[in-house]
CSV table of C-alpha atoms in Angstrom, one decimal:
chain,number,residue,atom,x,y,z
I,915,MET,CA,3.8,-5.2,4.5
I,916,LYS,CA,2.1,-4.7,0.8
I,917,LEU,CA,2.4,-8.5,-0.6
I,918,HIS,CA,2.4,-8.4,-4.6
I,919,GLU,CA,-0.4,-10.4,-6.3
I,920,TYR,CA,1.7,-13.2,-7.3
I,921,GLN,CA,3.1,-13.4,-3.8
I,922,ALA,CA,-0.7,-13.5,-1.8
I,923,LYS,CA,-1.6,-16.4,-4.8
I,924,ASP,CA,1.1,-18.8,-4.0
I,925,ILE,CA,0.0,-18.6,0.3
I,926,PHE,CA,-3.9,-19.1,-1.2
I,927,ALA,CA,-3.1,-21.7,-3.7
I,928,GLU,CA,-0.7,-23.4,-1.0
I,929,ALA,CA,-3.9,-23.5,1.9
I,930,GLY,CA,-6.0,-24.5,-0.3
I,931,ILE,CA,-7.7,-21.8,-2.5
I,932,PRO,CA,-7.8,-22.6,-6.3
I,933,VAL,CA,-6.2,-19.9,-8.3
I,934,PRO,CA,-5.4,-19.8,-11.7
I,935,GLU,CA,-2.7,-21.3,-13.3
I,936,SER,CA,0.4,-18.7,-13.7
I,937,ARG,CA,3.7,-17.5,-14.1
I,938,LEU,CA,5.8,-14.7,-12.7
I,939,ALA,CA,8.1,-12.8,-15.8
I,940,SER,CA,9.9,-10.1,-16.4
I,941,SER,CA,10.8,-10.1,-19.9
I,942,VAL,CA,9.2,-9.9,-23.1
I,943,ASP,CA,10.6,-13.2,-23.2
I,944,GLU,CA,9.6,-14.9,-21.0
I,945,VAL,CA,5.9,-13.5,-20.9
I,946,MET,CA,6.3,-15.4,-24.6
I,947,GLU,CA,7.2,-18.8,-22.9
I,948,ALA,CA,4.9,-18.5,-19.6
I,949,VAL,CA,1.8,-18.1,-22.6
I,950,GLU,CA,3.4,-20.6,-24.9
I,951,ASP,CA,2.5,-23.1,-21.9
I,952,ILE,CA,-0.3,-21.6,-20.3
I,953,GLY,CA,-2.0,-21.3,-23.4
I,954,TYR,CA,-4.9,-19.0,-24.4
I,955,PRO,CA,-6.6,-16.6,-23.8
I,956,ALA,CA,-4.2,-15.4,-20.7
I,957,ALA,CA,-4.4,-11.9,-18.6
I,958,ILE,CA,-0.9,-10.1,-18.7
I,959,LYS,CA,-0.8,-8.2,-15.1
I,960,ALA,CA,0.9,-6.0,-13.9
I,961,GLN,CA,3.1,-6.6,-10.3
I,962,VAL,CA,2.3,-2.9,-8.7
I,963,HIS,CA,0.7,-1.9,-4.9
I,964,VAL,CA,-1.8,0.4,-6.7
I,965,GLY,CA,-5.1,0.0,-7.3
I,966,GLY,CA,-7.0,0.3,-10.7
I,967,ARG,CA,-4.7,-1.4,-12.9
I,968,GLY,CA,-7.4,-2.3,-15.5
I,969,LYS,CA,-8.7,1.0,-16.2
I,970,ALA,CA,-4.5,2.3,-16.1
I,971,GLY,CA,-3.7,-0.1,-18.6
I,972,GLY,CA,-1.5,-2.6,-16.2
I,973,ILE,CA,-4.2,-5.8,-17.3
I,974,LYS,CA,-4.9,-6.8,-20.6
I,975,ILE,CA,-6.3,-10.3,-22.1
I,976,ALA,CA,-4.4,-11.2,-24.9
I,977,MET,CA,-6.0,-14.2,-27.3
I,978,ASP,CA,-3.3,-15.1,-29.7
I,979,GLU,CA,0.8,-14.3,-30.0
I,980,ASP,CA,0.8,-10.8,-31.7
I,981,GLU,CA,-1.9,-10.0,-28.9
I,982,ALA,CA,0.5,-11.1,-26.1
I,983,ARG,CA,3.8,-9.6,-27.3
I,984,GLN,CA,2.4,-6.0,-27.9
I,985,ALA,CA,0.4,-6.1,-24.0
I,986,ALA,CA,4.0,-7.7,-22.7
I,987,GLU,CA,5.1,-4.8,-24.5
I,988,ASP,CA,3.2,-2.3,-23.1
I,989,ILE,CA,2.9,-3.2,-19.6
I,990,LEU,CA,6.5,-3.7,-18.9
I,991,GLY,CA,8.8,-0.4,-18.0
I,992,MET,CA,5.4,1.4,-18.4
I,993,ASP,CA,4.7,4.1,-15.4
I,994,LEU,CA,1.6,3.1,-13.5
I,995,LYS,CA,0.4,5.7,-11.0
I,996,GLY,CA,3.9,6.4,-10.3
I,997,TYR,CA,5.3,3.2,-10.0
I,998,THR,CA,8.0,1.4,-13.2
I,999,VAL,CA,6.2,-2.1,-13.8
I,1000,GLU,CA,9.1,-4.5,-13.3
I,1001,LYS,CA,6.8,-7.5,-13.8
I,1002,VAL,CA,4.1,-9.2,-14.8
I,1003,LEU,CA,1.9,-12.6,-13.3
I,1004,VAL,CA,0.9,-14.3,-16.7
I,1005,GLU,CA,-2.4,-16.2,-15.6
I,1006,ALA,CA,-4.5,-18.2,-17.5
I,1007,GLY,CA,-8.1,-16.5,-18.7
I,1008,VAL,CA,-10.7,-17.9,-16.5
I,1009,ASP,CA,-14.3,-17.8,-18.4
I,1010,PHE,CA,-16.6,-16.7,-15.6
I,1011,GLU,CA,-20.0,-15.3,-15.3
I,1012,ASN,CA,-20.5,-13.6,-11.8
I,1013,GLU,CA,-17.6,-11.6,-10.1
I,1014,LEU,CA,-17.8,-11.5,-6.3
I,1015,TYR,CA,-16.0,-10.2,-3.6
I,1016,VAL,CA,-14.4,-11.4,-0.3
I,1017,GLY,CA,-12.3,-10.0,2.7
I,1018,ILE,CA,-11.1,-10.2,6.0
I,1019,THR,CA,-10.1,-6.5,7.9
I,1020,MET,CA,-10.1,-4.8,11.1
I,1021,ASP,CA,-12.6,-2.9,12.0
I,1022,ARG,CA,-11.1,-0.2,14.5
I,1023,SER,CA,-14.6,1.6,15.6
I,1024,GLU,CA,-15.7,-2.1,16.8
I,1025,GLY,CA,-12.1,-3.7,18.0
I,1026,LYS,CA,-12.5,-6.6,16.0
I,1027,PRO,CA,-12.0,-8.0,12.5
I,1028,VAL,CA,-14.6,-7.7,9.7
I,1029,ALA,CA,-15.4,-10.5,7.8
I,1030,MET,CA,-17.4,-8.8,4.3
I,1031,VAL,CA,-18.7,-10.0,1.4
I,1032,SER,CA,-20.6,-9.1,-1.9
I,1033,THR,CA,-22.1,-9.8,-5.2
I,1034,GLU,CA,-20.4,-6.2,-6.6
I,1035,GLY,CA,-16.8,-8.4,-7.1
I,1036,GLY,CA,-14.4,-6.9,-9.5
I,1037,VAL,CA,-14.5,-3.1,-8.5
I,1038,ASN,CA,-13.1,-1.3,-6.2
I,1039,ILE,CA,-14.9,-2.5,-2.8
I,1040,GLU,CA,-14.5,1.5,-1.5
I,1041,GLU,CA,-16.5,2.9,-3.8
I,1042,VAL,CA,-19.1,0.1,-3.3
I,1043,ALA,CA,-18.6,0.4,0.3
I,1044,GLU,CA,-19.6,4.6,-0.2
I,1045,GLU,CA,-21.9,4.3,-2.8
I,1046,ASN,CA,-24.1,1.5,-1.8
I,1047,PRO,CA,-23.4,0.3,1.5
I,1048,ASP,CA,-26.1,-2.2,1.5
I,1049,ALA,CA,-24.5,-4.2,-1.4
I,1050,ILE,CA,-21.7,-5.4,1.0
I,1051,ALA,CA,-22.6,-8.3,4.1
I,1052,ARG,CA,-20.4,-8.0,7.6
I,1053,GLU,CA,-20.0,-10.4,10.0
I,1054,HIS,CA,-17.8,-9.4,13.1
I,1055,ILE,CA,-15.3,-11.7,14.5
I,1056,ASP,CA,-13.8,-12.5,18.0
I,1057,PRO,CA,-10.7,-12.7,17.8
I,1058,ALA,CA,-10.6,-15.6,21.2
I,1059,PHE,CA,-12.7,-17.8,18.6
I,1060,GLY,CA,-12.1,-16.6,15.4
I,1061,LEU,CA,-14.5,-17.5,12.0
I,1062,HIS,CA,-16.9,-20.1,13.2
I,1063,PRO,CA,-18.7,-21.5,10.2
I,1064,TYR,CA,-21.9,-20.9,11.0
I,1065,GLN,CA,-20.6,-16.9,10.5
I,1066,ALA,CA,-19.4,-18.0,7.3
I,1067,ARG,CA,-22.2,-19.4,5.8
I,1068,LYS,CA,-24.5,-16.6,7.2
I,1069,VAL,CA,-22.4,-13.7,6.4
I,1070,VAL,CA,-22.5,-15.1,2.6
I,1071,PHE,CA,-26.4,-15.4,2.5
I,1072,GLU,CA,-26.8,-12.3,3.9
I,1073,ALA,CA,-24.7,-11.2,1.0
I,1074,GLY,CA,-27.2,-13.2,-1.5
I,1075,ILE,CA,-24.6,-15.8,-2.9
I,1076,PRO,CA,-26.2,-18.1,-5.1
I,1077,ARG,CA,-27.0,-21.1,-3.2
I,1078,ASP,CA,-25.3,-23.7,-5.5
I,1079,VAL,CA,-21.8,-21.6,-4.8
I,1080,ALA,CA,-22.1,-19.9,-1.5
I,1081,PHE,CA,-20.5,-23.3,0.7
I,1082,ASP,CA,-17.6,-23.1,-1.6
I,1083,VAL,CA,-17.9,-19.0,-1.3
I,1084,ALA,CA,-17.7,-19.3,2.7
I,1085,SER,CA,-15.2,-21.7,2.6
I,1086,PHE,CA,-12.9,-19.5,0.5
I,1087,LEU,CA,-13.6,-16.6,3.5
I,1088,SER,CA,-12.9,-18.9,6.2
I,1089,THR,CA,-9.8,-20.2,4.8
I,1090,LEU,CA,-8.8,-16.2,4.7
I,1091,TYR,CA,-9.4,-15.8,8.5
I,1092,ASP,CA,-7.0,-18.6,8.9
I,1093,LEU,CA,-4.5,-17.2,6.7
I,1094,TYR,CA,-5.0,-13.3,8.5
I,1095,GLU,CA,-4.7,-15.4,11.6
I,1096,ALA,CA,-1.9,-17.1,11.7
I,1097,ASN,CA,0.3,-14.6,9.3
I,1098,ASP,CA,-1.1,-11.6,11.4
I,1099,ALA,CA,-2.2,-9.5,8.2
I,1100,SER,CA,-3.9,-6.1,8.0
I,1101,ASP,CA,-5.9,-6.9,5.4
I,1102,ILE,CA,-6.3,-9.9,3.5
I,1103,GLU,CA,-9.0,-10.4,0.3
I,1104,ILE,CA,-9.7,-11.8,-3.5
I,1105,ASN,CA,-11.2,-9.4,-5.7
I,1106,PRO,CA,-12.6,-11.2,-7.8
I,1107,VAL,CA,-13.4,-14.1,-6.8
I,1108,MET,CA,-15.3,-15.2,-10.1
I,1109,ILE,CA,-18.0,-18.2,-10.9
I,1110,THR,CA,-17.0,-19.9,-13.8
I,1111,SER,CA,-19.5,-21.0,-16.1
I,1112,ASP,CA,-19.2,-24.8,-14.9
I,1113,ARG,CA,-19.7,-23.2,-11.5
I,1114,ASP,CA,-16.6,-23.2,-9.8
I,1115,VAL,CA,-15.2,-20.7,-7.3
I,1116,VAL,CA,-11.6,-19.4,-8.5
I,1117,ALA,CA,-10.0,-16.9,-7.0
I,1118,ALA,CA,-8.6,-14.1,-10.1
I,1119,ASP,CA,-7.1,-11.8,-7.8
I,1120,ALA,CA,-5.2,-11.6,-4.5
I,1121,VAL,CA,-4.6,-9.4,-1.6
I,1122,MET,CA,-2.7,-9.6,1.5
I,1123,ASN,CA,-0.9,-7.2,4.0
I,1124,ILE,CA,0.9,-8.4,6.7
I,1125,ASP,CA,1.9,-6.1,9.7
I,1126,ASP,CA,5.0,-4.9,9.2
I,1127,ASP,CA,6.0,-5.6,13.8
I,1128,ALA,CA,5.1,-9.1,13.3
I,1129,LEU,CA,7.4,-10.3,10.6
I,1130,PHE,CA,10.4,-11.4,13.2
I,1131,ARG,CA,7.9,-14.3,14.0
I,1132,HIS,CA,7.2,-15.2,10.1
I,1133,ASP,CA,10.4,-16.0,8.4
I,1134,ASP,CA,8.8,-17.4,5.0
I,1135,LEU,CA,7.1,-13.9,4.7
I,1136,ALA,CA,10.4,-11.5,5.5
I,1137,ALA,CA,12.0,-13.6,2.6
I,1138,MET,CA,9.5,-11.7,0.5
I,1139,GLU,CA,9.9,-8.1,2.1
I,1140,GLU,CA,12.7,-7.1,-0.5
I,1141,ASP,CA,10.5,-8.1,-3.9
I,1142,SER,CA,7.4,-6.5,-1.7
I,1143,TYR,CA,8.7,-3.0,-2.6
I,1144,GLU,CA,7.7,-0.8,-5.7
I,1145,ASP,CA,10.5,1.0,-6.1
I,1146,GLU,CA,13.6,2.6,-4.5
I,1147,LEU,CA,12.3,5.0,-2.5
I,1148,GLU,CA,10.4,2.3,-1.2
I,1149,ALA,CA,13.5,0.2,0.0
I,1150,LYS,CA,15.2,3.1,2.0
I,1151,ALA,CA,12.2,3.2,4.0
I,1152,GLY,CA,12.8,-0.4,4.9
I,1153,GLU,CA,16.6,-0.3,4.8
I,1154,TYR,CA,16.2,3.2,7.4
I,1155,GLY,CA,13.4,1.7,9.3
I,1156,PHE,CA,10.9,4.2,8.9
I,1157,ASP,CA,6.8,3.9,8.6
I,1158,TYR,CA,6.6,5.6,4.7
I,1159,VAL,CA,3.6,6.1,2.8
I,1160,ARG,CA,4.4,7.7,-1.1
I,1161,LEU,CA,1.6,9.2,-1.9
I,1162,SER,CA,1.0,11.5,-5.4
I,1163,GLY,CA,1.5,15.5,-4.0
I,1164,ASN,CA,4.2,17.4,-4.0
I,1165,THR,CA,4.5,19.1,-0.6
I,1166,GLY,CA,7.0,16.1,1.6
I,1167,ILE,CA,6.1,15.7,5.4
I,1168,ILE,CA,8.3,14.5,7.9
I,1169,GLY,CA,7.0,14.0,11.4
I,1170,ASN,CA,7.6,12.1,15.0
I,1171,GLY,CA,4.8,9.9,15.4
I,1172,ALA,CA,2.2,8.8,13.7
I,1173,GLY,CA,-0.8,11.1,14.8
I,1174,LEU,CA,1.4,14.4,14.2
I,1175,VAL,CA,2.1,13.5,11.0
I,1176,MET,CA,-1.2,12.7,9.9
I,1177,THR,CA,-2.3,16.1,11.0
I,1178,THR,CA,0.4,17.5,9.0
I,1179,LEU,CA,-0.9,15.7,6.3
I,1180,ASP,CA,-4.5,16.7,6.9
I,1181,LEU,CA,-3.3,21.0,7.1
I,1182,VAL,CA,-1.3,20.7,3.8
I,1183,ASP,CA,-4.8,19.6,2.3
I,1184,TYR,CA,-6.8,22.3,4.1
I,1185,TYR,CA,-4.7,25.0,2.9
I,1186,GLY,CA,-4.3,23.8,-0.6
I,1187,GLY,CA,-1.9,21.7,-1.0
I,1188,THR,CA,-1.0,17.5,-2.1
I,1189,PRO,CA,1.3,15.8,0.7
I,1190,ALA,CA,4.0,13.8,-1.6
I,1191,ASN,CA,4.1,11.3,1.3
I,1192,PHE,CA,4.1,10.2,4.9
I,1193,LEU,CA,6.9,9.9,7.0
I,1194,ASP,CA,7.6,8.8,10.7
I,1195,ILE,CA,11.1,9.0,12.2
I,1196,GLY,CA,9.8,7.5,15.3
I,1197,GLY,CA,10.7,9.1,18.6
I,1198,GLY,CA,14.6,9.3,20.1
I,1199,ALA,CA,15.4,10.0,16.4
I,1200,LYS,CA,19.0,10.8,16.9
I,1201,ALA,CA,21.1,13.3,13.9
I,1202,GLU,CA,22.0,10.2,11.8
I,1203,ARG,CA,17.4,9.2,11.0
I,1204,VAL,CA,16.8,13.2,10.4
I,1205,ALA,CA,19.5,13.1,8.2
I,1206,ASN,CA,18.2,9.5,6.7
I,1207,ALA,CA,14.9,10.6,6.3
I,1208,LEU,CA,15.6,14.3,4.6
I,1209,ASP,CA,17.4,12.2,2.3
I,1210,MET,CA,14.4,9.9,1.3
I,1211,VAL,CA,12.4,13.0,0.4
I,1212,PHE,CA,14.9,14.9,-1.7
I,1213,SER,CA,14.8,11.8,-3.7
I,1214,ASP,CA,10.9,11.7,-4.3
I,1215,GLU,CA,11.8,13.8,-7.7
I,1216,ASN,CA,7.6,15.0,-7.4
I,1217,VAL,CA,7.9,16.4,-4.3
I,1218,ASP,CA,8.7,20.6,-3.9
I,1219,SER,CA,9.1,21.8,-0.7
I,1220,VAL,CA,9.1,20.1,2.7
I,1221,VAL,CA,7.7,20.4,5.9
I,1222,PHE,CA,9.4,19.1,9.1
I,1223,ASN,CA,7.2,18.8,11.8
I,1224,ILE,CA,8.6,18.1,15.0
I,1225,PHE,CA,7.0,18.0,18.6
I,1226,GLY,CA,9.7,17.3,21.3
I,1227,GLY,CA,9.1,14.7,23.6
I,1228,ILE,CA,11.5,11.5,23.6
I,1229,THR,CA,12.8,13.1,20.2
I,1230,ARG,CA,14.6,16.1,21.8
I,1231,GLY,CA,14.6,19.4,19.3
I,1232,ASP,CA,18.3,20.0,19.7
I,1233,GLU,CA,19.7,16.1,17.8
I,1234,VAL,CA,16.5,17.4,15.2
I,1235,ALA,CA,18.2,20.5,14.3
I,1236,LYS,CA,22.0,18.7,14.4
I,1237,GLY,CA,20.5,16.4,12.0
I,1238,ILE,CA,18.4,19.4,9.8
I,1239,ASN,CA,22.4,20.8,9.5
I,1240,GLU,CA,23.9,17.9,9.0
I,1241,ALA,CA,22.0,17.1,5.9
I,1242,LEU,CA,21.3,19.9,4.2
I,1243,GLU,CA,25.5,20.5,4.6
I,1244,GLN,CA,26.1,17.6,2.1
I,1245,PHE,CA,24.4,19.5,-0.9
I,1246,ASP,CA,25.7,21.8,-2.9
I,1247,GLU,CA,22.6,23.3,-3.3
I,1248,ILE,CA,19.6,22.9,-1.3
I,1249,PRO,CA,17.6,20.8,-3.9
I,1250,LYS,CA,14.4,21.6,-1.9
I,1251,PRO,CA,13.0,24.6,0.1
I,1252,VAL,CA,12.8,22.8,3.7
I,1253,VAL,CA,10.4,24.3,6.3
I,1254,VAL,CA,10.8,23.3,10.2
I,1255,ARG,CA,8.7,23.8,13.0
I,1256,LEU,CA,10.0,22.5,16.4
I,1257,ALA,CA,7.9,22.7,19.4
I,1258,GLY,CA,8.8,20.6,22.8
I,1259,THR,CA,11.8,19.2,24.6
I,1260,ASN,CA,15.0,21.8,23.5
I,1261,ALA,CA,13.1,23.5,20.9
I,1262,GLU,CA,14.1,26.5,22.2
I,1263,GLU,CA,18.1,25.0,21.9
I,1264,GLY,CA,17.2,23.6,18.5
I,1265,MET,CA,15.9,26.7,17.2
I,1266,GLU,CA,19.4,27.8,18.2
I,1267,ILE,CA,21.2,25.6,16.3
I,1268,LEU,CA,19.6,25.4,13.1
I,1269,ASN,CA,21.2,26.9,10.0
I,1270,THR,CA,18.9,29.6,9.3
I,1271,ASP,CA,20.1,29.9,5.7
I,1272,LEU,CA,19.7,27.0,5.0
I,1273,VAL,CA,15.4,26.0,6.1
I,1274,GLN,CA,12.8,28.6,6.9
I,1275,VAL,CA,11.6,28.1,10.5
I,1276,GLU,CA,8.2,28.5,11.5
I,1277,ALA,CA,7.1,28.8,15.2
I,1278,THR,CA,3.6,27.4,14.3
I,1279,LEU,CA,2.5,24.0,12.9
I,1280,GLU,CA,-0.2,26.0,11.1
I,1281,ASP,CA,2.2,28.7,9.6
I,1282,ALA,CA,5.1,26.0,8.6
I,1283,VAL,CA,2.3,24.3,6.5
I,1284,GLN,CA,1.3,27.2,4.7
I,1285,ARG,CA,4.2,28.3,3.9
I,1286,ALA,CA,5.1,24.6,2.7
I,1287,VAL,CA,2.7,24.8,0.4
I,1288,GLU,CA,3.1,27.9,-1.0
I,1289,ASN,CA,6.9,27.1,-1.9
I,1290,ALA,CA,5.6,24.0,-3.5
I,1291,LYS,CA,3.6,26.0,-5.8
I,1292,GLU,CA,6.0,28.7,-6.0
I,1293,VAL,CA,7.9,25.7,-7.4
I,1294,SER,CA,5.9,24.3,-9.5
I,1295,GLN,CA,5.0,27.4,-11.6
C-alpha cells in the first residue's frame, strides 16, 4: 500500500522529522484558504502516486494570490500520467541551498534492508543509481539489531554530506529506519531532504510504502488504505483482494501467481507490446474471482486486448474456464478480444468448457502473448 505524501509526512512529523507547514485541499477555494494561512511562497503539489510530478506540471510554486489560484486551477482535475488529481498539498516554501536523498529499502540480493544516502537529491534516485552509482552511499542493516547510530553516521559521511548538517541527516536516517521497521514498510524515503540557508534540515517530500500483508496489525495504517487508492481500479482491486498494479500499456494481463504474471509481462514486451497491468488472481481462484478479474481489466480504458495465462496447480483449469465464460456472458458484446492459455490441473476439461465463440485459445504461452499483442495493435490502429 502506497501512502500519499501528506499521509507519510504526518507520520514523519509525529516521529520528530521536521516538515514544512502544510494543508490538504481538494478545491480551489480550499487552496486559497490554505495559502492565506501559510503565506508565500507556497508549493501546490498534486497528491498522486507517480514520480516526476514537477516535470509533469503537478507541482507549482506560487509567489502571490494570483499565481496560487492559477496553480490550483491548473493542477486540480488535471490528468497526471493517467491519474486524475483530486487533492493537492499546499505547503510553505523552503529557502534551501542543497538537496539530499535519504531512504531505506529492501536489498533482495542481500536479504537485508539497506540505508541509502546521496548528495544528489531532488531527482529520480533510480536514474542516479543507473547513471552515477558512486553518488549513492549504502549501508546494509542486520534486521536482528537494527540500524546502529554509528552506521547512520558512517553512510552519511561516506555520501559526502557537509559536516555541519551530517548529524541531523544521520538522525533523519535513524528515524526512518525506526518507522520502516515499526510499520512493516517496504520502502521509505525523503527526496529531497532540503538544507536551508540557516542550515536547518527539512523533509520536503515523503515516500512510505507498506507491506499489504502486514496491515492486519496496523489499524492506523489500514484506516488510510481507502484514501491511498489513486483511482477506481485500484480501489476495486483492494475490494477484490487482488495484487494489482496499473501500467501504461494496452495489453491487459491476468494470471495466477506473481512469477507467471511477470513472465507474461516480459513476453508482452518481448513481442513488441506494452503491458497495461499486473494482475495476479492468486491460487485456488474460483469462478467468481476470475469474473471479477476480467471485469477489472475490461474497466481499464487503456486496454485493447487481454491475455489470460493460467497454469493449473491449486487453481483448476475447469474453474477458471467457468469464470471466463460467466464473465463474458454478461456482455452483449465482448468489449476487448480475450486470448486464453490454460495448462496444468484440469486444463483439458477447461479447454472443453471454454466458449470459443467468446475467446481465442492458444496452446502455448508464447502463442497466446503474440496473439494478444497483435489484437491490441489491430484495435489501436
